[in-house]
Coordinates of C-alpha atoms in Angstrom, one line a residue:
M31 CA 0.0 -0.2 -0.1
D32 CA 3.3 2.3 -0.1
D33 CA 3.1 4.4 -2.6
N34 CA 6.4 5.5 -2.3
D35 CA 8.1 4.6 -5.8
D36 CA 10.8 7.0 -5.6
L37 CA 14.1 6.1 -4.2
D38 CA 15.4 8.2 -1.5
Y39 CA 19.4 9.5 -2.2
V40 CA 21.4 9.4 0.7
E41 CA 22.1 12.9 0.6
E42 CA 24.6 14.9 3.1
D43 CA 23.6 16.3 6.5
Y44 CA 25.6 19.9 6.1
Y45 CA 24.3 20.4 10.2
A46 CA 25.5 17.1 11.5
A47 CA 28.8 17.4 9.6
L48 CA 29.3 20.6 11.6
N49 CA 27.7 19.6 14.5
V50 CA 25.6 22.5 14.8
P51 CA 21.8 23.0 15.6
R52 CA 19.4 24.0 12.2
T53 CA 18.9 26.9 13.8
A54 CA 22.8 27.7 14.3
T55 CA 24.0 31.3 13.8
Q56 CA 26.7 32.6 11.5
E57 CA 29.1 32.7 14.4
E58 CA 28.3 29.4 15.4
I59 CA 28.7 27.8 12.1
S60 CA 32.1 29.5 11.5
R61 CA 33.3 28.5 15.3
A62 CA 32.6 24.9 14.2
Y63 CA 34.1 24.9 10.9
R64 CA 37.4 26.4 12.4
N65 CA 37.3 23.8 15.1
L66 CA 37.2 20.8 12.7
S67 CA 39.5 22.5 10.3
R68 CA 42.2 22.5 12.9
I69 CA 41.6 18.4 13.3
F70 CA 41.5 18.0 9.3
H71 CA 43.7 20.6 7.4
P72 CA 45.9 18.6 5.1
D73 CA 49.1 20.8 6.3
K74 CA 48.9 19.2 9.9
H75 CA 48.8 15.4 8.6
G76 CA 52.6 15.5 6.5
N77 CA 52.1 13.2 3.5
G78 CA 50.9 9.6 2.6
E79 CA 47.7 8.4 3.7
N80 CA 47.2 10.6 6.5
K81 CA 47.3 13.6 4.1
Q82 CA 45.2 11.8 2.1
N83 CA 42.8 11.4 4.5
A84 CA 42.6 14.6 5.8
E85 CA 42.1 16.4 2.2
L86 CA 39.1 14.0 2.2
M87 CA 37.3 15.2 5.3
F88 CA 38.7 18.6 5.1
N89 CA 37.0 19.1 1.5
R90 CA 33.6 17.5 3.3
T91 CA 34.1 19.9 6.1
K92 CA 34.7 22.8 3.8
K93 CA 31.7 22.1 1.3
A94 CA 29.2 22.1 4.1
Y95 CA 30.3 25.1 5.4
E96 CA 30.3 27.3 2.0
V97 CA 26.7 25.9 1.9
L98 CA 25.4 26.7 5.4
S99 CA 27.7 30.2 5.7
D100 CA 25.9 31.5 2.5
A101 CA 22.2 32.8 3.1
H102 CA 20.9 32.0 -0.3
Q103 CA 22.4 28.5 -0.7
R104 CA 21.2 27.5 3.1
A105 CA 17.6 29.0 2.5
I106 CA 17.8 26.2 -0.8
Y107 CA 19.4 23.9 1.2
D108 CA 16.8 24.0 4.3
S109 CA 13.8 23.8 1.9
L110 CA 14.9 21.1 -0.6
G111 CA 18.3 19.4 0.8
V112 CA 21.2 19.0 -1.5
K113 CA 18.9 18.4 -4.6
G114 CA 17.7 21.8 -4.1
L115 CA 21.1 23.3 -5.1
E116 CA 21.1 21.6 -8.4
T117 CA 17.6 22.0 -8.9
E118 CA 16.9 23.4 -12.4
G119 CA 15.3 26.8 -12.3
W120 CA 18.0 28.1 -10.1
E121 CA 19.2 30.6 -12.6
I122 CA 15.9 32.2 -12.2
V123 CA 16.3 33.2 -8.9
H124 CA 17.8 36.3 -8.3
R125 CA 20.4 36.6 -6.0
T126 CA 18.6 40.1 -5.0
K127 CA 16.0 38.1 -3.6
T128 CA 16.2 37.2 0.6
P129 CA 16.6 33.8 1.9
S130 CA 12.6 33.7 3.0
E131 CA 11.6 34.7 -0.7
I132 CA 14.3 31.9 -2.0
R133 CA 12.3 29.1 0.1
E134 CA 9.1 30.4 -1.0
E135 CA 10.4 30.0 -4.4
Y136 CA 12.0 26.8 -4.1
E137 CA 8.7 25.3 -1.9
R138 CA 6.6 26.4 -4.8
L139 CA 8.9 25.1 -7.7
A140 CA 9.1 21.7 -5.7
R141 CA 5.0 21.6 -5.3
E142 CA 4.4 22.5 -8.9
R143 CA 7.0 19.3 -9.8
E144 CA 5.1 17.2 -7.3
E145 CA 1.8 18.0 -8.5
R146 CA 2.9 17.5 -12.6
R147 CA 4.1 14.2 -11.5
L148 CA 1.2 13.2 -9.7
Q149 CA -0.8 14.1 -12.7
Q150 CA 1.1 11.9 -14.9
K151 CA 1.0 8.9 -12.9
T152 CA -3.1 9.2 -12.2
N153 CA -4.7 10.6 -15.3
P154 CA -7.2 9.7 -16.2
R155 CA -9.4 10.8 -13.3
G156 CA -12.5 8.5 -12.3
N157 CA -15.1 7.6 -10.2
I158 CA -17.4 4.6 -9.6
S159 CA -20.1 4.3 -7.1
V160 CA -22.1 1.4 -6.4
N161 CA -25.2 1.4 -4.4
I162 CA -26.0 -1.8 -2.3
N163 CA -29.7 -2.2 -1.0
A164 CA -29.0 -4.5 2.3
T165 CA -32.0 -3.4 4.5
D166 CA -33.0 -7.2 4.4
F167 CA -30.7 -7.7 7.1
F168 CA -32.4 -5.8 9.5
S169 CA -36.0 -5.9 8.5
R170 CA -37.0 -9.0 6.4
Y171 CA -39.6 -8.9 4.1
D172 CA -42.6 -11.4 5.4
D173 CA -45.3 -12.5 3.1
E174 CA -47.1 -15.9 2.5
Y175 CA -46.5 -15.7 -1.3
Y176 CA -43.1 -14.9 -0.9
D177 CA -40.1 -17.1 0.0
S178 CA -37.4 -14.8 1.6
G179 CA -35.1 -17.5 2.1
L180 CA -32.7 -18.7 5.3
L181 CA -30.1 -15.7 4.2
P182 CA -30.7 -12.0 3.6
T183 CA -31.2 -10.8 0.2
I184 CA -28.3 -8.0 -0.5
E185 CA -29.0 -6.3 -3.9
V186 CA -27.2 -4.1 -6.0
S187 CA -29.8 -1.0 -6.5
G188 CA -27.5 1.3 -8.8
M189 CA -24.3 1.8 -9.9
S190 CA -22.4 5.0 -11.7
M191 CA -19.3 5.4 -13.5
S192 CA -17.7 8.6 -14.6
Q193 CA -13.9 9.2 -16.2
S194 CA -12.3 12.1 -17.6
I195 CA -8.9 12.9 -19.5
E196 CA -7.3 15.9 -19.9
A197 CA -5.3 17.1 -22.8
P198 CA -2.9 20.3 -22.3
L199 CA -3.0 22.0 -26.0
S200 CA -1.0 24.6 -24.7
N201 CA 0.0 26.4 -21.7
T202 CA -3.3 28.3 -21.5
E203 CA -5.4 25.9 -23.3
I204 CA -6.8 22.6 -21.8
A205 CA -9.1 20.0 -23.6
T206 CA -11.4 17.4 -21.5
L207 CA -12.9 14.5 -22.5
A208 CA -15.4 13.0 -20.3
G209 CA -18.3 10.4 -19.7
S210 CA -20.5 8.9 -17.3
L211 CA -22.9 6.3 -17.3
H212 CA -25.7 5.8 -14.6
L213 CA -27.9 2.7 -13.6
Q214 CA -30.6 2.6 -10.8
N215 CA -33.4 0.0 -10.4
G216 CA -32.8 -1.2 -14.2
V217 CA -32.9 1.8 -16.1
G218 CA -29.7 3.1 -17.2
S219 CA -28.8 6.6 -18.7
G220 CA -25.0 8.3 -20.0
T221 CA -23.5 11.4 -20.9
F222 CA -20.8 12.2 -22.8
L223 CA -19.1 15.8 -22.7
L224 CA -16.2 17.5 -24.6
S225 CA -14.9 20.8 -22.9
G226 CA -12.5 23.2 -23.7
K227 CA -10.8 25.9 -21.2
R228 CA -8.8 28.8 -21.9
L229 CA -6.7 30.5 -19.0
L230 CA -7.0 34.4 -19.3
N231 CA -5.0 36.9 -17.2
K232 CA -7.3 36.9 -14.3
G233 CA -9.5 34.0 -14.5
W234 CA -10.7 31.4 -17.1
F235 CA -13.4 30.6 -20.0
E236 CA -14.7 27.2 -21.1
V237 CA -17.1 25.9 -23.7
D238 CA -18.7 22.6 -23.4
C239 CA -20.6 20.2 -25.8
G240 CA -21.9 17.0 -25.1
A241 CA -24.7 14.6 -25.2
G242 CA -27.1 12.8 -22.6
N243 CA -31.0 12.9 -22.8
G244 CA -30.5 15.0 -25.6
P245 CA -27.7 17.1 -26.8
V246 CA -26.3 20.1 -24.2
L247 CA -24.3 23.1 -25.1
G248 CA -22.9 25.3 -22.6
A249 CA -20.2 28.0 -21.5
K250 CA -19.0 28.9 -18.3
G251 CA -16.1 31.4 -16.8
S252 CA -14.6 32.7 -14.0
R253 CA -13.1 36.1 -13.5
N254 CA -10.9 37.5 -10.3
L255 CA -12.7 40.9 -9.6
T256 CA -10.1 42.3 -6.4
N257 CA -7.1 40.4 -4.6
R258 CA -10.7 39.1 -2.5
I259 CA -13.7 39.0 -4.6
F260 CA -14.3 36.3 -8.0
L261 CA -17.2 35.7 -9.8
S262 CA -17.8 32.5 -11.4
G263 CA -21.1 31.6 -13.8
G264 CA -22.4 30.1 -17.0
T265 CA -25.4 29.0 -19.1
T266 CA -26.1 25.7 -20.5
F267 CA -28.9 24.6 -23.1
H268 CA -30.1 21.4 -22.8
F269 CA -31.9 20.2 -26.5
R270 CA -35.3 17.8 -25.8
P271 CA -37.4 16.5 -28.8
N272 CA -39.8 19.3 -27.9
A273 CA -38.2 22.0 -26.4
I274 CA -34.8 24.0 -25.2
I275 CA -34.4 24.0 -21.6
P276 CA -32.1 27.1 -20.6
G277 CA -29.8 27.0 -17.3
L278 CA -28.2 29.6 -15.7
S279 CA -25.5 29.4 -12.6
G280 CA -23.8 32.1 -11.0
T281 CA -21.2 32.4 -8.0
M282 CA -19.9 35.5 -5.9
A283 CA -17.1 34.7 -3.3
V284 CA -15.3 36.7 -1.1
Q285 CA -12.3 36.2 1.1
L286 CA -13.4 37.1 4.3
D287 CA -10.1 36.2 6.0
K288 CA -7.1 34.3 5.4
H289 CA -8.6 30.8 6.3
T290 CA -12.3 32.2 5.5
V291 CA -14.5 32.6 2.2
G292 CA -18.2 33.4 1.8
Y293 CA -19.8 32.5 -1.2
L294 CA -23.4 33.5 -2.6
T295 CA -25.0 31.5 -5.5
Y296 CA -27.8 31.4 -8.0
N297 CA -29.0 28.6 -10.4
A298 CA -31.8 28.8 -12.9
G299 CA -33.3 25.9 -15.3
L300 CA -33.6 22.6 -14.1
Q301 CA -33.8 23.2 -10.8
N302 CA -34.1 26.5 -8.8
S303 CA -31.9 27.6 -5.9
M304 CA -30.4 29.8 -3.9
S305 CA -27.8 29.5 -1.6
T306 CA -25.2 31.2 1.0
V307 CA -22.5 29.3 2.2
M308 CA -19.7 30.2 4.6
E309 CA -16.7 28.4 4.7
R310 CA -13.5 28.3 7.0
N311 CA -10.4 25.8 6.3
T312 CA -7.1 25.7 8.5
E313 CA -4.6 23.4 9.1
K314 CA -6.7 21.5 12.0
Y315 CA -10.2 21.9 11.0
H316 CA -12.7 22.9 8.3
Y317 CA -16.1 23.8 8.5
N318 CA -19.0 24.8 6.3
L319 CA -22.4 26.6 6.9
N320 CA -25.0 26.2 4.2
A321 CA -28.5 27.7 3.7
T322 CA -30.4 27.0 0.7
L323 CA -33.7 28.2 -0.9
G324 CA -35.1 26.4 -3.6
I325 CA -37.4 24.4 -5.7
P326 CA -38.2 21.4 -4.5
H327 CA -36.3 21.2 -1.4
C328 CA -35.2 24.4 1.1
Y329 CA -32.5 22.9 3.8
I330 CA -29.9 24.6 6.2
A331 CA -26.7 22.3 6.6
A332 CA -23.7 22.3 8.9
T333 CA -20.3 20.5 8.4
Y334 CA -17.4 20.2 10.7
T335 CA -13.9 18.3 10.1
R336 CA -11.1 18.0 12.5
K337 CA -7.8 17.0 11.1
L338 CA -5.3 14.7 13.0
V339 CA -2.3 15.9 10.7
E340 CA 0.0 13.5 12.4
Q341 CA -2.3 10.8 12.8
G342 CA -3.0 10.6 9.2
L343 CA -6.7 11.0 10.4
R344 CA -9.8 13.1 9.5
L345 CA -13.1 13.1 11.8
R346 CA -16.2 14.5 10.3
V347 CA -19.6 15.4 11.6
A348 CA -22.8 17.0 9.4
V349 CA -26.0 18.1 10.1
K350 CA -28.5 18.7 7.4
G351 CA -32.3 19.6 7.6
G352 CA -35.1 21.0 5.5
T353 CA -38.3 20.3 3.8
F354 CA -37.1 16.9 2.6
G355 CA -36.5 15.7 6.0
F356 CA -33.4 15.7 8.3
L357 CA -29.9 13.9 8.2
T358 CA -27.0 13.3 10.4
E359 CA -23.6 12.0 9.3
C360 CA -20.5 11.1 11.7
G361 CA -17.6 9.5 9.8
A362 CA -13.8 9.4 9.2
E363 CA -11.5 9.2 7.2
K364 CA -7.9 7.4 7.3
K365 CA -4.9 7.9 5.4
V366 CA -3.3 4.4 4.6
S367 CA -0.5 5.4 2.4
K368 CA 0.6 8.4 0.6
Y369 CA -1.4 8.6 -2.3
S370 CA -4.4 6.1 -0.6
S371 CA -7.2 6.5 2.1
V372 CA -10.3 5.2 3.0
S373 CA -13.0 6.2 4.8
A374 CA -16.3 5.4 6.6
T375 CA -19.5 7.6 7.3
V376 CA -22.7 6.3 8.9
C377 CA -25.6 8.5 7.7
V378 CA -28.8 8.5 9.8
G379 CA -32.1 10.4 8.9
V380 CA -35.9 10.6 7.8
P381 CA -37.0 9.6 5.4
S382 CA -33.8 8.0 4.1
G383 CA -33.2 5.4 7.5
V384 CA -29.7 4.2 8.1
T385 CA -26.6 4.3 5.5
L386 CA -23.4 3.2 5.4
K387 CA -20.9 4.9 3.1
V388 CA -17.5 3.4 2.4
K389 CA -15.2 5.2 0.4
I390 CA -11.7 4.4 -1.3
I391 CA -9.3 7.0 -2.5
R392 CA -6.7 6.2 -4.7
S393 CA -5.0 9.3 -5.6
T394 CA -7.7 11.1 -8.0
Q395 CA -9.7 7.6 -8.4
T396 CA -12.5 7.3 -6.2
Y397 CA -14.8 4.3 -5.4
L398 CA -18.0 5.0 -3.0
F399 CA -19.8 2.0 -1.8
P400 CA -23.3 3.4 0.0
I401 CA -24.8 0.6 2.0
H402 CA -28.6 0.8 3.0
L403 CA -29.2 -0.8 5.5
S404 CA -32.4 0.3 7.0
E405 CA -35.4 2.3 5.8
E406 CA -36.3 3.2 9.4
I407 CA -33.6 4.6 12.4
I408 CA -32.9 1.1 13.8
P409 CA -30.6 1.0 16.7
A410 CA -29.5 -2.3 15.4
A411 CA -28.6 -0.9 12.2
V412 CA -26.8 2.3 13.8
F413 CA -24.8 -0.1 15.9
Y414 CA -23.5 -2.3 13.2
A415 CA -22.9 0.6 10.9
T416 CA -20.7 1.9 13.0
V417 CA -19.0 -0.8 14.5
T418 CA -18.2 -2.9 11.6
P419 CA -16.1 -0.5 9.4
L420 CA -13.6 0.0 12.8
L421 CA -13.4 -3.9 13.2
T422 CA -13.0 -4.4 9.5
Y423 CA -10.1 -1.7 9.2
F424 CA -8.4 -2.7 12.1
V425 CA -8.6 -6.4 10.9
L426 CA -7.3 -5.3 7.5
K427 CA -4.6 -3.1 8.9
K428 CA -3.0 -6.1 11.1
M429 CA -3.4 -8.4 7.9
L430 CA -2.7 -7.1 4.9
F431 CA -1.9 -3.0 5.3
D432 CA 1.0 -3.2 7.7
P433 CA 2.6 -6.4 6.0
M434 CA 2.3 -5.3 2.5
N435 CA 3.8 -1.5 4.0
E436 CA 6.5 -3.6 5.7
A437 CA 7.2 -5.4 2.7
T438 CA 7.6 -2.4 0.5
K439 CA 10.0 -0.5 2.9
Q440 CA 11.8 -3.4 2.7
K441 CA 11.8 -3.7 -0.8
N442 CA 12.8 -0.1 -0.9
I443 CA 15.3 -0.2 1.7
E444 CA 17.3 -2.8 -0.4
K445 CA 16.8 -0.7 -3.7
V446 CA 18.2 2.3 -1.8
K447 CA 20.7 0.3 -0.7
E448 CA 21.9 -1.0 -4.0
T449 CA 21.8 2.8 -5.6
N450 CA 23.8 4.1 -3.0
S451 CA 26.0 1.5 -2.2
A452 CA 29.3 3.4 -3.8
R453 CA 28.0 6.3 -1.6
M454 CA 27.4 4.5 1.4
A455 CA 30.8 2.7 1.1
E456 CA 32.5 6.3 0.5
K457 CA 30.8 7.5 4.0
R458 CA 32.3 4.3 6.0
R459 CA 35.5 5.1 4.3
E460 CA 35.4 8.9 5.4
A461 CA 34.4 7.8 9.2
E462 CA 37.4 5.1 9.0
S463 CA 39.7 8.5 8.0
A464 CA 38.3 10.9 10.4
I465 CA 38.9 8.3 13.4
A466 CA 42.2 7.8 12.2
L467 CA 43.2 11.6 12.2
M468 CA 41.6 12.2 15.4
G469 CA 44.0 9.8 17.3
A470 CA 46.2 12.5 18.6
L471 CA 43.3 14.8 19.2
Y472 CA 41.4 11.9 21.0
E473 CA 44.4 11.3 23.7
R474 CA 45.1 15.2 24.2
I475 CA 41.4 15.7 25.2
R476 CA 41.0 12.7 27.3
K477 CA 43.9 13.2 29.2
E478 CA 42.8 16.8 30.2
E479 CA 39.5 15.6 31.1
Q480 CA 40.9 13.1 33.2
K481 CA 43.1 15.5 35.3
I482 CA 40.3 17.4 36.2
A483 CA 37.7 14.5 36.7
G484 CA 35.9 15.8 33.6
L485 CA 33.9 14.1 30.8
V486 CA 35.7 11.0 29.8
I487 CA 33.8 8.7 27.0
T488 CA 34.9 4.9 28.2
S489 CA 32.7 3.2 25.5
A490 CA 30.5 4.9 23.1
L491 CA 28.4 2.2 20.8
Y492 CA 25.9 3.5 17.6
G493 CA 23.8 1.1 15.8
K494 CA 20.7 -0.9 16.0
F495 CA 20.4 -3.2 19.2
E496 CA 17.3 -4.1 21.2
D497 CA 19.2 -4.9 24.5
A498 CA 20.5 -1.9 25.5
E499 CA 22.2 -3.4 28.5
N500 CA 24.1 -6.4 26.9
V501 CA 25.0 -4.4 23.5
S502 CA 28.3 -5.3 22.2
L503 CA 30.7 -5.1 19.5
E504 CA 30.9 -8.9 19.3
E505 CA 28.3 -11.7 19.2
S506 CA 28.5 -15.1 19.4
D507 CA 26.4 -17.6 17.2
E508 CA 24.4 -21.1 17.9
M509 CA 27.9 -22.9 17.7
G510 CA 29.7 -20.4 19.6
F511 CA 31.7 -18.6 17.3
I512 CA 32.3 -14.7 18.1
Y513 CA 31.7 -12.6 15.1
Q514 CA 31.8 -8.7 14.6
N515 CA 28.1 -7.6 14.8
P516 CA 27.8 -5.5 11.5
F517 CA 25.1 -3.2 12.7
I518 CA 26.9 -1.6 15.5
I519 CA 30.1 0.8 15.4
D520 CA 32.7 1.8 17.8
V521 CA 32.3 5.8 18.1
R522 CA 34.2 6.7 21.1
I523 CA 37.0 8.3 19.4
P524 CA 35.0 10.9 17.6
L525 CA 32.7 11.6 20.7
Q526 CA 35.3 12.4 22.9
C527 CA 37.1 14.4 20.3
L528 CA 33.6 16.6 20.2
V529 CA 33.7 17.0 24.2
K530 CA 34.5 20.6 25.0
D531 CA 34.9 22.3 28.6
S532 CA 33.5 18.8 29.8
Q533 CA 30.5 18.9 27.8
L534 CA 29.2 17.1 25.0
T535 CA 26.4 18.2 23.0
L536 CA 24.9 16.5 20.0
Y537 CA 22.1 18.2 18.0
A538 CA 18.5 16.6 16.7
S539 CA 19.8 15.1 13.5
S540 CA 20.7 11.6 12.6
K541 CA 24.2 10.8 14.2
C542 CA 25.5 8.9 11.3
E543 CA 26.7 12.2 9.6
L544 CA 29.1 13.3 12.4
P545 CA 32.8 12.9 11.9
G546 CA 33.9 9.5 12.4
F547 CA 30.2 8.1 12.1
Y548 CA 28.5 6.0 9.2
D549 CA 25.0 4.3 9.0
P550 CA 25.8 0.6 10.0
C551 CA 22.2 -0.5 9.4
F552 CA 20.7 1.8 6.8
G553 CA 17.0 2.1 6.7
E554 CA 16.7 0.8 10.5
E555 CA 16.2 2.3 13.7
K556 CA 19.3 3.2 15.7
Q557 CA 20.4 4.1 18.9
L558 CA 23.6 5.7 20.7
K559 CA 24.8 4.3 23.8
I560 CA 27.7 6.0 25.7
D561 CA 29.3 5.3 28.9
Y562 CA 31.1 8.0 30.7
E563 CA 32.9 8.8 33.8
Y564 CA 32.4 12.0 35.5
Q565 CA 33.4 13.6 38.5
N566 CA 35.0 10.3 39.3
N567 CA 31.5 8.7 38.9
S568 CA 30.5 6.4 36.2
Y569 CA 27.3 6.7 34.1
S570 CA 25.5 5.0 31.1
S571 CA 22.8 6.7 29.0
V572 CA 21.3 5.5 25.9
F573 CA 19.7 7.8 23.2
V574 CA 17.8 7.3 20.0
D575 CA 19.3 8.5 16.6
T576 CA 17.7 11.6 16.4
E577 CA 17.4 12.8 20.3
E578 CA 19.5 15.7 21.5
V579 CA 22.5 14.7 23.3
H580 CA 23.7 16.7 26.7
L581 CA 26.6 15.5 28.7
P582 CA 26.7 15.1 31.6
V583 CA 23.2 15.4 33.2
V584 CA 24.2 13.2 36.2
S585 CA 21.2 13.9 38.3
S586 CA 19.1 12.3 35.7
E587 CA 21.8 9.5 34.4
S588 CA 21.8 6.1 36.0
T589 CA 25.2 5.1 37.7
V590 CA 27.1 2.2 36.5

């Protein structure tokens, strides 16, 4: 179910390379660069292999400094990473723009590229709706002349399908071909529509022609009057055997504030109505208030949606009442992958009864299954309509979604490893080179800290381990043979070299980018275990990979 088809490229983390936070000032960046330059400058390591290793590490440090010390390059790197510095279109951004403007520019370009890629992958657009009549479950039809059977009857009472394809003719002109089929209680109908849209300076204009229950011609458009007000409208002509039925629609929208829009809409033709809509949409919630006067129905409706972004979940409630009766809805939509989500909504009303709507969204393809459970409000129907989708989702998640996502994740990890095998080998060689160059500095800092009973790193292991108490660089197999644990590396020397004034600070980023580190288990969750001495006492701490590290904090540490 994972839609992530793009392979991640192992990029440099310039902040971790200098061991500074992402909010670091220019002074902090320059100070970190000077400290690392003293360690890795080639002139300090004579000739031969040590000098080659020094040049490798010095160039890596210098590159990180050059990007982070340039406000424009740093703005791009913060938004899009190393790839952003190589993105096509960099030449169109003037150097006179501020870093915040560059961030906005590149974020816009990134969104446009993502939208274009998504459109290419998901065309054409389509919707399928299957109406299911399951009222026999809760209210059996009993008749002496009709044998209802042992099992309840489930019927497909209706079905509709629609499909559309867009074909850009130029930068400002788009042609759309759309069609739909409808079947209800054995009676079918279909429509066909060809549209041509032209983008204008402050809006757009579209001409439609099609066929369904007779030919249809129409035109519609939209125009921005000001930054806060726009108008849209259109007219249609339905050609019937004995008449031509005109239709007219118009909408005025006003941007009331950053998140709120008001709409006033008028429709005349096959159905006449006037409606007022107030809509507010923020990152955390969305609500919609609607009042409609029309023929044949008048109603008032209110909808509220709560967005739980971190959980990929949306909770929705709606109430609608008018001359047709009343209707209440309660549902949830869960994102199961990058482009896919599922939702279930329980609808209870008069005279509609109880209906369960199950929706599956796959990018721009939508599959809707309205299941009519009862024609009256029956508590059992409401209960099963609420509980059944929840149980079904958790069963599918446990038995289908999670295993598929895990299998896809592992497959992508293997592909990334293969794609970046040369880069990962280079990172390991860089780490080994850095440790070789740190030998003298390690001994000096360690002796100085021992003299003042300061911070001395006695052991530091980084990688994948479950039992932090018994983690070791070596493991034994079932036969008792000792072998090197490939998922753990020794980082005692690089950590000791980062100690300054009896303190060690590592910022919130993956530790595999620190000088002397590399990733021993790509794609896996990693930890850092540090055993150290401070003020003649021994301590041990375990941190997750991206957690900030501040040592010593002896008041909250466990003494070994």
